[in-house]
Amino acid sequence: MDGPRLTDGPHQASGSRDAGGSPWEELGAPADRWAGCPPDLEGRGDALRHIRVCDLSGQLAGAGATRLLAAFGAQVIRVEDPTNQGGWDIVRGGPPHLDERRGIEFGASFNNHNPEKLGVTLNLRTARGRELLERLIAVSDVVTENFAGGVFARMGFPYERLRELNPSIVYVSNSGFGSSGPYRDFRTWGPIVQAMSGLTFTSGLPGQPPAGWGYSYMDHMGAYTMAIAVLAALWHRDRTGEGQAVDVCTVEAGIALTGTDILERHLGGRPPRPPGTVHANRDPQMAPHGIYPARGEDRWIALACRDDDDWRRLAAEIGQPWARETTLGSAAARLTGQDALDELLGAWTAGFDAAELAARLLAAGVPASPVRSAAERIDGPRPATPDWGLWPTVEHSRIGPARVEGLPVHLSETDWSLRRGAPCLGEHNQFVFGQLLGVDDAELADLAAAGVL
Amino acid sequence: MSVRAQDPPNGAPGGSAARQDSSGGVPRGPLFGLRVLELAGEFTAYPGKLLADLGANVVVVEPPGGAATRGRAPFVEGTSHPESSISWRHYNTSKRGIVLDLATTVDSEPTGGNGDRGGDGDLGRFERLLADCDVLLEGWPAADTAALGLDPARFTRRYPSLVWTTVTPYGRAASGPDRPVTDLTLLAGAGPVLSCGYDDHALPPVRGLGGQAIHVGGSFAVAATLTALLYRTRSGRGQHVDVSVDAALNVTCELATTQYLADGQLVSRQTGRHATASPTNQTQVRAADGQYVVLGFPPRAAAQYAALVEWIDEVGLREAFPDVVLLELGVERGGVSIVSLGTDPLAQPIWDASRAAMMLLAEHLPAAEFFLGCQRRAIVAGMVASPEEAIRGPHARAREFAVELPDPHTGRVELHPGAPYRFGRTPWRISRPAPRLGEHTAALLTAGWDAGRDDG
């Protein structure tokens, strides 16, 4: 048995549970990790104020996970390597940039992915650096990292060591191939994970190479998966006092996003498909179902007929003789003759502005959307989810004000908040090492001079 | 290979000795004890599955005749039987299922009250389950939940600790039945599609397959629901969680969004690689065996440049690749940093040469040999696998990733992806196949939430 032990979690629904402190608090755990901190540093979200994350993760797949926690008020402390100026995180200084300023503090993606976090530096190649990390872990609830599998253990921090330091710690490791298996030590980034997991294969047109996703979809989905792992492990800890390690393998998380394809082919006993056989814009049940040209250069409209009623409505809008053919009245016939149908439909859609035609079809009850650019969906006349507050402005201490991505959820009582930009390198060394860990000013100066911070 | 637990004692993942609970040896997931009522729908099935596979007690509520999602193709063996929709079977694992006629309630009962109007009808049965439940997960139009007596501004008076999560295309207020959507139109409108496709823009942009709009929205639904639950543990108070699938996709576009937010530039789609504001070099190559490989981020370290030089020589390609001298320069200069690309005029040619070397190697080697050759030299690369190959690949096999799930009703063995996260102490687990229509109605309505609690 490790860590404080309660009885197993309550088995009746919490509607009838007492509304007092959590079992975790009854064990003496702090209810507010921000208590006593300077007001300018304090997290604005309330939901996760009792959580401190010692965060060695970065890039997009790691930072994207702890971003969610920080937005809800968790105290996320990013630990970065001073010897390469945090350069392990390739977005820290990399493009895009807001203006002509360059350098390790000016990467816009880093600012986007790390708002509301605190930032410290620690050289973990030094004994004093490792000792400080151990002290930070001892007062944290969660440790996160997304090094390749096994790297953090080789740095001296296997789960067994973390557990010695803090018996109830939740440790979530996120890597391309996980903490075991023949590819454990291999390195990945989003497009590699997508390729290895089937997501690239299933995104393409017939007779063409795989199109892939055009961005690191699995850096996003890997981050969400990691966030869910942290939160679910905390739920268990809050009820029982038990921590644990969680291994997130993003290739496996990616395969899990192709589950219907796998099940269909397994139950049908079908052999693996060769490249170039997928038509990703089509659907097994709906026709027409595709992306068709619209008026203008590289303008497109997506539309789908879910059933025969949708087709009747679309045919009425088209109003041309071919669309009134009774042979097209059944989904089975439309699916069979889809190539010809798509040609006729594409010739019709090409005469219209994508947004205007989509609005007309939606009004008629047919699912349709222009294929929209960032300018259209963020600042266009019909922005994404109006009135959502999806693009908040944060204040970065070097960059200044910058718009970043908000969260696509709203909690009615304890909503998210993003106002402070990403931390500069070591920006919160004084607060974290001085105030939280009690290192005095003289020692801090010595640590900095010795290259530990 | 079979359904199995993965946790050794002491909370570290990856071993085989499962933790045994005190009630009969069934390993419990991290959400064991959590009660979730899910109103069956297109956007709730996936988050419901995530919660259920994590050990929550999830009951999916269907109308008489079955959920519309049971009619979703494809079907097992080409049938259209309500039990044989592939997506129903995949997205409803580990859940129990009941039938309640709530639509009649919606159509006929007065709206807006918070009093106990249910009595002995199906609405009353629903309310009794809800009163003893932690999470309500639904994606109905606002008018329909109002007809059930549920209003986000007032429901906590009656259900003070309920976390009520709504997942709809545009958020609760903006998602009416008059705005029809599909996975395709959502992905097109919210950004992902325009980044995806080919260098040749005469070809249409491409939608990634697999129901990803549902996955993205559902992931946020679960993360936000768990966040609300963690807050409830401290406060005792429930709340409403509103999830917009459109907003979720909008913040799941990476560079298309962050580039525009930073400097107003739009990215342009390219074959098999990132859509970018300025064109970039090809990264996807057809290997010697006809399969595709993907080059990763080019090497940065001197050792990687040295390994590339050695590999070029080993395969006998030095003559065919005069830029090997640039690779050697990369070794001499101690590698190439990202930041130096903008400031050092020699950094970019060295960086480009490493990519060219990898492409040449890829064309001369079978895909798997190239992938393994790169990775064993600490150079990032991958190969493009179909899902059916990926789940049976050497790494997934070694990690016993796939789950073979017997369905006692049909005798079939279903194949499902395994754990997206391996909890050392409280293992993820598919505890049962998708419920048959009304399979657990009698048990749940007779014995309440405790019915069969520990058998799954």
PDB file of N, CA, C and O in Angstrom, chain A residues 226-248:
ATOM      1  N   MET A 226      -4.290  12.880 -23.319  1.00  0.00           N
ATOM      2  CA  MET A 226      -3.443  13.041 -22.134  1.00  0.00           C
ATOM      3  C   MET A 226      -4.190  13.800 -21.036  1.00  0.00           C
ATOM      4  O   MET A 226      -4.111  13.443 -19.850  1.00  0.00           O
ATOM      5  N   ALA A 227      -4.931  14.835 -21.421  1.00  0.00           N
ATOM      6  CA  ALA A 227      -5.692  15.598 -20.427  1.00  0.00           C
ATOM      7  C   ALA A 227      -6.740  14.716 -19.750  1.00  0.00           C
ATOM      8  O   ALA A 227      -6.921  14.770 -18.523  1.00  0.00           O
ATOM      9  N   ILE A 228      -7.417  13.900 -20.544  1.00  0.00           N
ATOM     10  CA  ILE A 228      -8.419  12.995 -19.971  1.00  0.00           C
ATOM     11  C   ILE A 228      -7.746  12.024 -19.002  1.00  0.00           C
ATOM     12  O   ILE A 228      -8.275  11.733 -17.922  1.00  0.00           O
ATOM     13  N   ALA A 229      -6.555  11.541 -19.369  1.00  0.00           N
ATOM     14  CA  ALA A 229      -5.830  10.615 -18.486  1.00  0.00           C
ATOM     15  C   ALA A 229      -5.506  11.282 -17.154  1.00  0.00           C
ATOM     16  O   ALA A 229      -5.685  10.693 -16.081  1.00  0.00           O
ATOM     17  N   VAL A 230      -5.032  12.521 -17.211  1.00  0.00           N
ATOM     18  CA  VAL A 230      -4.714  13.245 -15.972  1.00  0.00           C
ATOM     19  C   VAL A 230      -5.968  13.399 -15.113  1.00  0.00           C
ATOM     20  O   VAL A 230      -5.968  13.105 -13.904  1.00  0.00           O
ATOM     21  N   LEU A 231      -7.046  13.847 -15.739  1.00  0.00           N
ATOM     22  CA  LEU A 231      -8.269  14.152 -14.987  1.00  0.00           C
ATOM     23  C   LEU A 231      -8.900  12.890 -14.409  1.00  0.00           C
ATOM     24  O   LEU A 231      -9.376  12.880 -13.264  1.00  0.00           O
ATOM     25  N   ALA A 232      -8.894  11.808 -15.187  1.00  0.00           N
ATOM     26  CA  ALA A 232      -9.484  10.560 -14.682  1.00  0.00           C
ATOM     27  C   ALA A 232      -8.655  10.005 -13.526  1.00  0.00           C
ATOM     28  O   ALA A 232      -9.200   9.510 -12.533  1.00  0.00           O
ATOM     29  N   ALA A 233      -7.328  10.114 -13.648  1.00  0.00           N
ATOM     30  CA  ALA A 233      -6.472   9.638 -12.553  1.00  0.00           C
ATOM     31  C   ALA A 233      -6.666  10.506 -11.308  1.00  0.00           C
ATOM     32  O   ALA A 233      -6.616  10.006 -10.173  1.00  0.00           O
ATOM     33  N   LEU A 234      -6.891  11.806 -11.499  1.00  0.00           N
ATOM     34  CA  LEU A 234      -7.145  12.691 -10.351  1.00  0.00           C
ATOM     35  C   LEU A 234      -8.486  12.364  -9.697  1.00  0.00           C
ATOM     36  O   LEU A 234      -8.634  12.446  -8.477  1.00  0.00           O
ATOM     37  N   TRP A 235      -9.471  12.033 -10.514  1.00  0.00           N
ATOM     38  CA  TRP A 235     -10.772  11.640  -9.959  1.00  0.00           C
ATOM     39  C   TRP A 235     -10.589  10.451  -9.024  1.00  0.00           C
ATOM     40  O   TRP A 235     -11.104  10.426  -7.903  1.00  0.00           O
ATOM     41  N   HIS A 236      -9.809   9.476  -9.470  1.00  0.00           N
ATOM     42  CA  HIS A 236      -9.558   8.300  -8.637  1.00  0.00           C
ATOM     43  C   HIS A 236      -8.769   8.701  -7.386  1.00  0.00           C
ATOM     44  O   HIS A 236      -9.080   8.267  -6.275  1.00  0.00           O
ATOM     45  N   ARG A 237      -7.780   9.555  -7.546  1.00  0.00           N
ATOM     46  CA  ARG A 237      -6.975   9.961  -6.399  1.00  0.00           C
ATOM     47  C   ARG A 237      -7.810  10.736  -5.380  1.00  0.00           C
ATOM     48  O   ARG A 237      -7.686  10.541  -4.161  1.00  0.00           O
ATOM     49  N   ASP A 238      -8.664  11.626  -5.899  1.00  0.00           N
ATOM     50  CA  ASP A 238      -9.460  12.434  -4.973  1.00  0.00           C
ATOM     51  C   ASP A 238     -10.384  11.565  -4.123  1.00  0.00           C
ATOM     52  O   ASP A 238     -10.782  11.958  -3.033  1.00  0.00           O
ATOM     53  N   ARG A 239     -10.755  10.410  -4.635  1.00  0.00           N
ATOM     54  CA  ARG A 239     -11.657   9.536  -3.891  1.00  0.00           C
ATOM     55  C   ARG A 239     -10.931   8.543  -3.008  1.00  0.00           C
ATOM     56  O   ARG A 239     -11.492   8.049  -2.034  1.00  0.00           O
ATOM     57  N   THR A 240      -9.701   8.228  -3.353  1.00  0.00           N
ATOM     58  CA  THR A 240      -9.035   7.132  -2.643  1.00  0.00           C
ATOM     59  C   THR A 240      -7.688   7.514  -2.053  1.00  0.00           C
ATOM     60  O   THR A 240      -7.146   6.769  -1.241  1.00  0.00           O
ATOM     61  N   GLY A 241      -7.118   8.608  -2.498  1.00  0.00           N
ATOM     62  CA  GLY A 241      -5.760   8.948  -2.094  1.00  0.00           C
ATOM     63  C   GLY A 241      -4.690   8.245  -2.900  1.00  0.00           C
ATOM     64  O   GLY A 241      -3.499   8.487  -2.679  1.00  0.00           O
ATOM     65  N   GLU A 242      -5.093   7.405  -3.833  1.00  0.00           N
ATOM     66  CA  GLU A 242      -4.113   6.615  -4.584  1.00  0.00           C
ATOM     67  C   GLU A 242      -3.666   7.333  -5.855  1.00  0.00           C
ATOM     68  O   GLU A 242      -4.498   7.710  -6.683  1.00  0.00           O
ATOM     69  N   GLY A 243      -2.386   7.491  -6.017  1.00  0.00           N
ATOM     70  CA  GLY A 243      -1.853   7.956  -7.281  1.00  0.00           C
ATOM     71  C   GLY A 243      -1.564   6.790  -8.193  1.00  0.00           C
ATOM     72  O   GLY A 243      -1.804   5.632  -7.848  1.00  0.00           O
ATOM     73  N   GLN A 244      -1.064   7.091  -9.383  1.00  0.00           N
ATOM     74  CA  GLN A 244      -0.657   6.032 -10.294  1.00  0.00           C
ATOM     75  C   GLN A 244       0.062   6.638 -11.489  1.00  0.00           C
ATOM     76  O   GLN A 244       0.059   7.848 -11.684  1.00  0.00           O
ATOM     77  N   ALA A 245       0.672   5.750 -12.272  1.00  0.00           N
ATOM     78  CA  ALA A 245       1.299   6.162 -13.521  1.00  0.00           C
ATOM     79  C   ALA A 245       0.378   5.808 -14.672  1.00  0.00           C
ATOM     80  O   ALA A 245      -0.288   4.775 -14.645  1.00  0.00           O
ATOM     81  N   VAL A 246       0.336   6.683 -15.669  1.00  0.00           N
ATOM     82  CA  VAL A 246      -0.465   6.425 -16.867  1.00  0.00           C
ATOM     83  C   VAL A 246       0.425   6.600 -18.091  1.00  0.00           C
ATOM     84  O   VAL A 246       1.122   7.608 -18.221  1.00  0.00           O
ATOM     85  N   ASP A 247       0.383   5.599 -18.942  1.00  0.00           N
ATOM     86  CA  ASP A 247       1.188   5.589 -20.162  1.00  0.00           C
ATOM     87  C   ASP A 247       0.273   5.923 -21.333  1.00  0.00           C
ATOM     88  O   ASP A 247      -0.607   5.135 -21.677  1.00  0.00           O
ATOM     89  N   VAL A 248       0.470   7.091 -21.935  1.00  0.00           N
ATOM     90  CA  VAL A 248      -0.299   7.458 -23.128  1.00  0.00           C
ATOM     91  C   VAL A 248       0.598   7.261 -24.343  1.00  0.00           C
ATOM     92  O   VAL A 248       1.631   7.901 -24.470  1.00  0.00           O
TER      93      VAL A 248
END
